N, CA, C and O atoms as CSV, one atom per row, in Angstrom:
chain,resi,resn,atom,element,x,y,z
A,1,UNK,N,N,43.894,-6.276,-17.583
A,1,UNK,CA,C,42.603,-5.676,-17.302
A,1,UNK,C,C,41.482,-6.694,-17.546
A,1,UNK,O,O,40.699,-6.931,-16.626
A,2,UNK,N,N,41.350,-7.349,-18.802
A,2,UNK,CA,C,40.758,-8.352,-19.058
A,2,UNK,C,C,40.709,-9.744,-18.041
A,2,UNK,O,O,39.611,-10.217,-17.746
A,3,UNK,N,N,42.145,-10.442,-17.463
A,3,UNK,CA,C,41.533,-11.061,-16.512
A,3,UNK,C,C,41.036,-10.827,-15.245
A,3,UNK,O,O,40.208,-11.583,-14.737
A,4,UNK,N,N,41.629,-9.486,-14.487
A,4,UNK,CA,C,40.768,-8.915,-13.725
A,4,UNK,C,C,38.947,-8.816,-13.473
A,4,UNK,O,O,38.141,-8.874,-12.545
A,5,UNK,N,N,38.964,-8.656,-14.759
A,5,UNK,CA,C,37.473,-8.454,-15.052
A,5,UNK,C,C,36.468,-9.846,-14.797
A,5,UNK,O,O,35.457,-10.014,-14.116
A,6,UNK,N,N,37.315,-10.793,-15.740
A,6,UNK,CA,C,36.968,-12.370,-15.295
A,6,UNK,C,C,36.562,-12.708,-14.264
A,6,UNK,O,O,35.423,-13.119,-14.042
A,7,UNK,N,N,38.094,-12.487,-12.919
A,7,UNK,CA,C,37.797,-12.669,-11.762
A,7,UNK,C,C,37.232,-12.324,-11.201
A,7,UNK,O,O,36.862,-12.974,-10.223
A,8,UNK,N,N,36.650,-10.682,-11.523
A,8,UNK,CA,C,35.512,-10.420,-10.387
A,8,UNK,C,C,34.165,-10.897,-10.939
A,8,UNK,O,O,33.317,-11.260,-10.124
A,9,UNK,N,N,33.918,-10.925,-12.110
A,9,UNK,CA,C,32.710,-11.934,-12.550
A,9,UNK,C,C,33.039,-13.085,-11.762
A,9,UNK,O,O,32.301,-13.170,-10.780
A,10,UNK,N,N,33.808,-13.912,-11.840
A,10,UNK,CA,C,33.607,-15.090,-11.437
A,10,UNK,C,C,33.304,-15.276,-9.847
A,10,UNK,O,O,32.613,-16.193,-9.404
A,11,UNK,N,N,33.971,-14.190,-8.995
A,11,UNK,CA,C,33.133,-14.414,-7.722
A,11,UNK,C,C,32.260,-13.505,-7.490
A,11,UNK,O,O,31.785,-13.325,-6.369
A,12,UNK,N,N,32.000,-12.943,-8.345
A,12,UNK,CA,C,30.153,-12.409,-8.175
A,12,UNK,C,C,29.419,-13.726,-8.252
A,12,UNK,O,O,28.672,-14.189,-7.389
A,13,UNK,N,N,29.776,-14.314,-9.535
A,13,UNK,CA,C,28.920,-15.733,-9.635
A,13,UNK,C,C,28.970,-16.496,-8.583
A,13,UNK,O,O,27.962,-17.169,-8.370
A,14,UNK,N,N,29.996,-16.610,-7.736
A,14,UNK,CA,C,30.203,-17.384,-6.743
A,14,UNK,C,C,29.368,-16.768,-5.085
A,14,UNK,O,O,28.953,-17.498,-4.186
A,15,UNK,N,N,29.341,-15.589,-5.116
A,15,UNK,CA,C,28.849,-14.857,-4.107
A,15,UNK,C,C,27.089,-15.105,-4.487
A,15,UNK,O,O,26.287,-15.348,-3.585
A,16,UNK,N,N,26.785,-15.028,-5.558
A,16,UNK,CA,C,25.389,-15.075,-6.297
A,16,UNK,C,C,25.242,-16.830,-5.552
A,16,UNK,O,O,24.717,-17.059,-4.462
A,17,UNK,N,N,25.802,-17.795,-6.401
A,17,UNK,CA,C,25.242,-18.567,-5.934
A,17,UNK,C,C,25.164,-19.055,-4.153
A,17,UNK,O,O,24.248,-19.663,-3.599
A,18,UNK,N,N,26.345,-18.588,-3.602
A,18,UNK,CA,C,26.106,-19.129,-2.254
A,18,UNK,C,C,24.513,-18.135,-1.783
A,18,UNK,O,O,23.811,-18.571,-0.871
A,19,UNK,N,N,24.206,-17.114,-2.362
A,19,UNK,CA,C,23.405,-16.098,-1.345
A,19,UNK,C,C,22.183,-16.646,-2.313
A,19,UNK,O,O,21.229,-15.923,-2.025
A,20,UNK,N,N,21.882,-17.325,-3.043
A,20,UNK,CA,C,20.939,-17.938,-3.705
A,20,UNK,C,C,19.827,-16.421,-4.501
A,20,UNK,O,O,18.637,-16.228,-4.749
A,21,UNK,N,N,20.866,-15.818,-4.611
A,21,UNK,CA,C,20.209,-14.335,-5.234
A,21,UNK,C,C,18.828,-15.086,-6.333
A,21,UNK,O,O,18.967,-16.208,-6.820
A,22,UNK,N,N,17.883,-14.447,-6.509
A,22,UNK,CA,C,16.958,-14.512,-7.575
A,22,UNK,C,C,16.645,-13.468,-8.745
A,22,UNK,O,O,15.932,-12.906,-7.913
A,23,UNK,N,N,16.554,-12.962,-9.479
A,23,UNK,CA,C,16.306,-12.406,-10.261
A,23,UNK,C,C,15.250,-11.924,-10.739
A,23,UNK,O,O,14.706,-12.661,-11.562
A,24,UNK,N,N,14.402,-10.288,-10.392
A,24,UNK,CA,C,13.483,-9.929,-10.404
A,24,UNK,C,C,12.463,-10.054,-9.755
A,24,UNK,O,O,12.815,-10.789,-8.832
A,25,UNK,N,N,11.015,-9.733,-9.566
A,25,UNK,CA,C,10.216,-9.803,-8.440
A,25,UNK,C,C,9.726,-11.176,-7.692
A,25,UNK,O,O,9.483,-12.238,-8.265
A,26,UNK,N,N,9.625,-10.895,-6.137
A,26,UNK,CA,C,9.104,-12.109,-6.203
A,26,UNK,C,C,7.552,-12.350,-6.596
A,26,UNK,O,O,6.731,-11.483,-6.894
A,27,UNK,N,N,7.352,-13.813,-6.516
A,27,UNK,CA,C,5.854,-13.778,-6.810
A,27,UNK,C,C,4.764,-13.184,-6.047
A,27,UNK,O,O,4.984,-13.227,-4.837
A,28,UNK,N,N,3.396,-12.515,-6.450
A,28,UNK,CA,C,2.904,-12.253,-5.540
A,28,UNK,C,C,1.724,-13.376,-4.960
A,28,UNK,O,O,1.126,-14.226,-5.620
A,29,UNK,N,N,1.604,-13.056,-3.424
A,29,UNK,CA,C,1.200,-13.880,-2.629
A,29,UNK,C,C,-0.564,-13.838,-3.449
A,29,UNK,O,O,-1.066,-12.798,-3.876
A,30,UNK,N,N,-1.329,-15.391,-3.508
A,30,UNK,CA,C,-2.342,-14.687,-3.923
A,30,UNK,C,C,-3.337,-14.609,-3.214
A,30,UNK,O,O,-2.938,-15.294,-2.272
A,31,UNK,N,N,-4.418,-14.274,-2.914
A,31,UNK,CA,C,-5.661,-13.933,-2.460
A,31,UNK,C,C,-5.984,-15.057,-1.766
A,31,UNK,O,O,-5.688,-16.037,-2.450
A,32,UNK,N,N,-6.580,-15.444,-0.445
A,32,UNK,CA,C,-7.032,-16.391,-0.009
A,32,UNK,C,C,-8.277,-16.865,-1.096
A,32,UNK,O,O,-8.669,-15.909,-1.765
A,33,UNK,N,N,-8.844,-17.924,-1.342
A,33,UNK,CA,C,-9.888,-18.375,-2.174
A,33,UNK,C,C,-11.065,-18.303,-1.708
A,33,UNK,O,O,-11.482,-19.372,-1.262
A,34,UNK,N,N,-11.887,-17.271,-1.635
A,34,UNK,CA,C,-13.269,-16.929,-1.264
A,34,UNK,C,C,-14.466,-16.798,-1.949
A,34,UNK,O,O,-14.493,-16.856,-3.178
A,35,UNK,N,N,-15.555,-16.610,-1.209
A,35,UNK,CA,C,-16.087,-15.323,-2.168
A,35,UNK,C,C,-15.952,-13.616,-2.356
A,35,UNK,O,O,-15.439,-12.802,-1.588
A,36,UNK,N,N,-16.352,-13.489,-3.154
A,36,UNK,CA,C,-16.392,-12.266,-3.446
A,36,UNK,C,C,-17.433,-11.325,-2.670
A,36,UNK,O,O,-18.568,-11.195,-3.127
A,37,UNK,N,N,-16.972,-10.552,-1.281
A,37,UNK,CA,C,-17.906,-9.779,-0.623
A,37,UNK,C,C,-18.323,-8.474,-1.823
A,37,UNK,O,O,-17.439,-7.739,-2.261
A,38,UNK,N,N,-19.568,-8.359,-2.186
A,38,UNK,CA,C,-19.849,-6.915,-2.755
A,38,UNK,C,C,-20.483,-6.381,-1.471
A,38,UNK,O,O,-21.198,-6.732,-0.532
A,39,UNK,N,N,-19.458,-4.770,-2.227
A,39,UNK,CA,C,-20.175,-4.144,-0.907
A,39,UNK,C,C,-21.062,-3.662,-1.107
A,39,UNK,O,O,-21.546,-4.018,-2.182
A,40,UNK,N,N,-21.857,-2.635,-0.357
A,40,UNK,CA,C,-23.084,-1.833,-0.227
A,40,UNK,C,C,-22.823,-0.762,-0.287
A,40,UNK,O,O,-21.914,-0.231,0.351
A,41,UNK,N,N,-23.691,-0.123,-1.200
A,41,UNK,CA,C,-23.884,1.434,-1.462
A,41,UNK,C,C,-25.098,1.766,-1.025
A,41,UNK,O,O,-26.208,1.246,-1.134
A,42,UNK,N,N,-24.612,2.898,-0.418
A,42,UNK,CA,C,-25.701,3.950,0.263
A,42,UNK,C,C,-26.806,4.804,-0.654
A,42,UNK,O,O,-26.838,4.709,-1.881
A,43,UNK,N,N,-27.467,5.426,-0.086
A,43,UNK,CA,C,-28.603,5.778,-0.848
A,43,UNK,C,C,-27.859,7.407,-0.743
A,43,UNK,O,O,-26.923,7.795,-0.045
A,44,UNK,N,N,-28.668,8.096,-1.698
A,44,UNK,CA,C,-27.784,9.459,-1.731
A,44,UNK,C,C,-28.502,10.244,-0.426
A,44,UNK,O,O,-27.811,11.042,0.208
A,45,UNK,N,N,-29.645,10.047,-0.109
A,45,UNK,CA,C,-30.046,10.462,1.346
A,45,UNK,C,C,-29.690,9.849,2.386
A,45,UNK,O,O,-30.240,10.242,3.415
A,46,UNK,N,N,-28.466,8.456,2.555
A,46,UNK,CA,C,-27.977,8.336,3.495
A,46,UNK,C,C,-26.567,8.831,3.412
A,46,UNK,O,O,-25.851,8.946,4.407
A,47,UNK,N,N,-26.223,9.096,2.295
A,47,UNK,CA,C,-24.758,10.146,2.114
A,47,UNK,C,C,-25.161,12.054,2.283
A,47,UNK,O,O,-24.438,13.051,2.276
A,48,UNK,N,N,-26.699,11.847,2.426
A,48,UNK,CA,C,-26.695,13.611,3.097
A,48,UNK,C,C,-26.553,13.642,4.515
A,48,UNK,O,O,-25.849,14.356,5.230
A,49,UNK,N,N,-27.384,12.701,4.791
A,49,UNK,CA,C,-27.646,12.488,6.613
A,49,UNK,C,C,-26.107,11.980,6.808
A,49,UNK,O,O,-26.285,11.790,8.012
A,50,UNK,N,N,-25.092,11.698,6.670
A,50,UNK,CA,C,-23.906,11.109,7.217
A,50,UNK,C,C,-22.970,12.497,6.880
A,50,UNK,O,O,-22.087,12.783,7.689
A,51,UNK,N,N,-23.174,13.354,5.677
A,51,UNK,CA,C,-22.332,14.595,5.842
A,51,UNK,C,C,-22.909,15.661,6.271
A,51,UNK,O,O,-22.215,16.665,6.430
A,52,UNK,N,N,-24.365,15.696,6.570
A,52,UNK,CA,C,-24.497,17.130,7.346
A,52,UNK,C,C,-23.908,16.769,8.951
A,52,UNK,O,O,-23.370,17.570,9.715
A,53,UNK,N,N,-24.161,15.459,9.172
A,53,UNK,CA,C,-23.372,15.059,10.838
A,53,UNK,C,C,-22.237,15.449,10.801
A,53,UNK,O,O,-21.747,16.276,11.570
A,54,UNK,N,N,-21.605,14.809,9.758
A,54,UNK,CA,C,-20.184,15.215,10.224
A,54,UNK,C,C,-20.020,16.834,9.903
A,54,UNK,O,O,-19.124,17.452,10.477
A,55,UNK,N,N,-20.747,17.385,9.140
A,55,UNK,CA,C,-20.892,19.308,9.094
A,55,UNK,C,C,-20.952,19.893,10.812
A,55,UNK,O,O,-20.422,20.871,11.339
A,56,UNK,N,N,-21.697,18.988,11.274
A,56,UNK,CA,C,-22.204,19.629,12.473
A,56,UNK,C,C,-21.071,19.195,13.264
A,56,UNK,O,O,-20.677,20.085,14.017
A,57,UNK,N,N,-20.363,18.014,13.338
A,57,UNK,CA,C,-19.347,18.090,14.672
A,57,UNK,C,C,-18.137,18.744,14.123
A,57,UNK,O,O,-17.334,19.213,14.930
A,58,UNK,N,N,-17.932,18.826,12.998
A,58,UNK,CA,C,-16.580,19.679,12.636
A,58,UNK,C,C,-17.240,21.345,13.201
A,58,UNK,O,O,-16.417,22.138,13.659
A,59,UNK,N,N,-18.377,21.660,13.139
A,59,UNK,CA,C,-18.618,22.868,13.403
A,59,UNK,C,C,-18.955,23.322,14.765
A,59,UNK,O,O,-19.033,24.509,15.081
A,60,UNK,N,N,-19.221,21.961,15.844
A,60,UNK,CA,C,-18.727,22.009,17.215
A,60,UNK,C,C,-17.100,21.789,17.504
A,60,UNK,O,O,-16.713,21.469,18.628
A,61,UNK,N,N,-16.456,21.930,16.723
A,61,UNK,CA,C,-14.962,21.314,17.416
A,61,UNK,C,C,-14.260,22.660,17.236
A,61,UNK,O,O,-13.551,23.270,18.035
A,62,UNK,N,N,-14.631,22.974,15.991
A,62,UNK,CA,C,-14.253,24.627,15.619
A,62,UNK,C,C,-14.751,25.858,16.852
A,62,UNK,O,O,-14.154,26.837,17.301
A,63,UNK,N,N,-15.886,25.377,17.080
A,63,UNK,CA,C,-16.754,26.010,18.366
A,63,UNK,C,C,-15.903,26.126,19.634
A,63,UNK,O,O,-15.734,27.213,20.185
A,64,UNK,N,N,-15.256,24.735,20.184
A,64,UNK,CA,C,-14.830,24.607,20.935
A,64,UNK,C,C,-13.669,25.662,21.210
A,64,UNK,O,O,-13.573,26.552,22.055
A,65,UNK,N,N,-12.670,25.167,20.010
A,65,UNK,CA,C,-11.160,25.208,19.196
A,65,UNK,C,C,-10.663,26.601,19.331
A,65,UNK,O,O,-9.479,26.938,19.316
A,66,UNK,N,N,-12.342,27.855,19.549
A,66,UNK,CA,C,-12.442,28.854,19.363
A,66,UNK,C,C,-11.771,29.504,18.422
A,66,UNK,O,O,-11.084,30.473,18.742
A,67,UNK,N,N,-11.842,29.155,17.340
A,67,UNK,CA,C,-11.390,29.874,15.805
A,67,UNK,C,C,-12.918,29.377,14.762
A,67,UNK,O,O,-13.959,28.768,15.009
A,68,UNK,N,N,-12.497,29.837,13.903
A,68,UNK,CA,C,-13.917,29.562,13.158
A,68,UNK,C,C,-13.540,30.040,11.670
A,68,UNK,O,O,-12.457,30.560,11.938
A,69,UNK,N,N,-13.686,30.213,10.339
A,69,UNK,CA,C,-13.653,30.766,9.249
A,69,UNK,C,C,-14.762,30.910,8.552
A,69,UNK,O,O,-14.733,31.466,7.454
């Protein structure tokens, strides 16, 4: 039982090295070297005016859709 065991270790090792297995993650790729875009934040009156629009076409599509809740 014991050399059995050997042998299949030993061509795992052998299967390992031909397939050049690695061990654990690879590295991660990193970030191209830039700057740093910050983005832009909206004003809270351009986050009303951008959701009553979209209030209003979800409430034409429903219109359309002819259902409504």
């Amino acid at each position: 039982m014991q050399l059995q065991r050997q042998r299949i270790e030993e061509q795992i090792r052998q299967v390992r090295a031909l397939l050049g297995v690695r061990r654990g993650r690879p590295p991660l790729a990193k970030a191209a070297a830039g700057p740093v875009v910050k983005r832009r934040t909206l004003s809270a009156e351009a986050r009303r005016r951008i959701s009553l629009a979209q209030k209003r076409r979800w409430a034409e599509y429903r219109k359309k859709a002819g259902g409504g809740s």
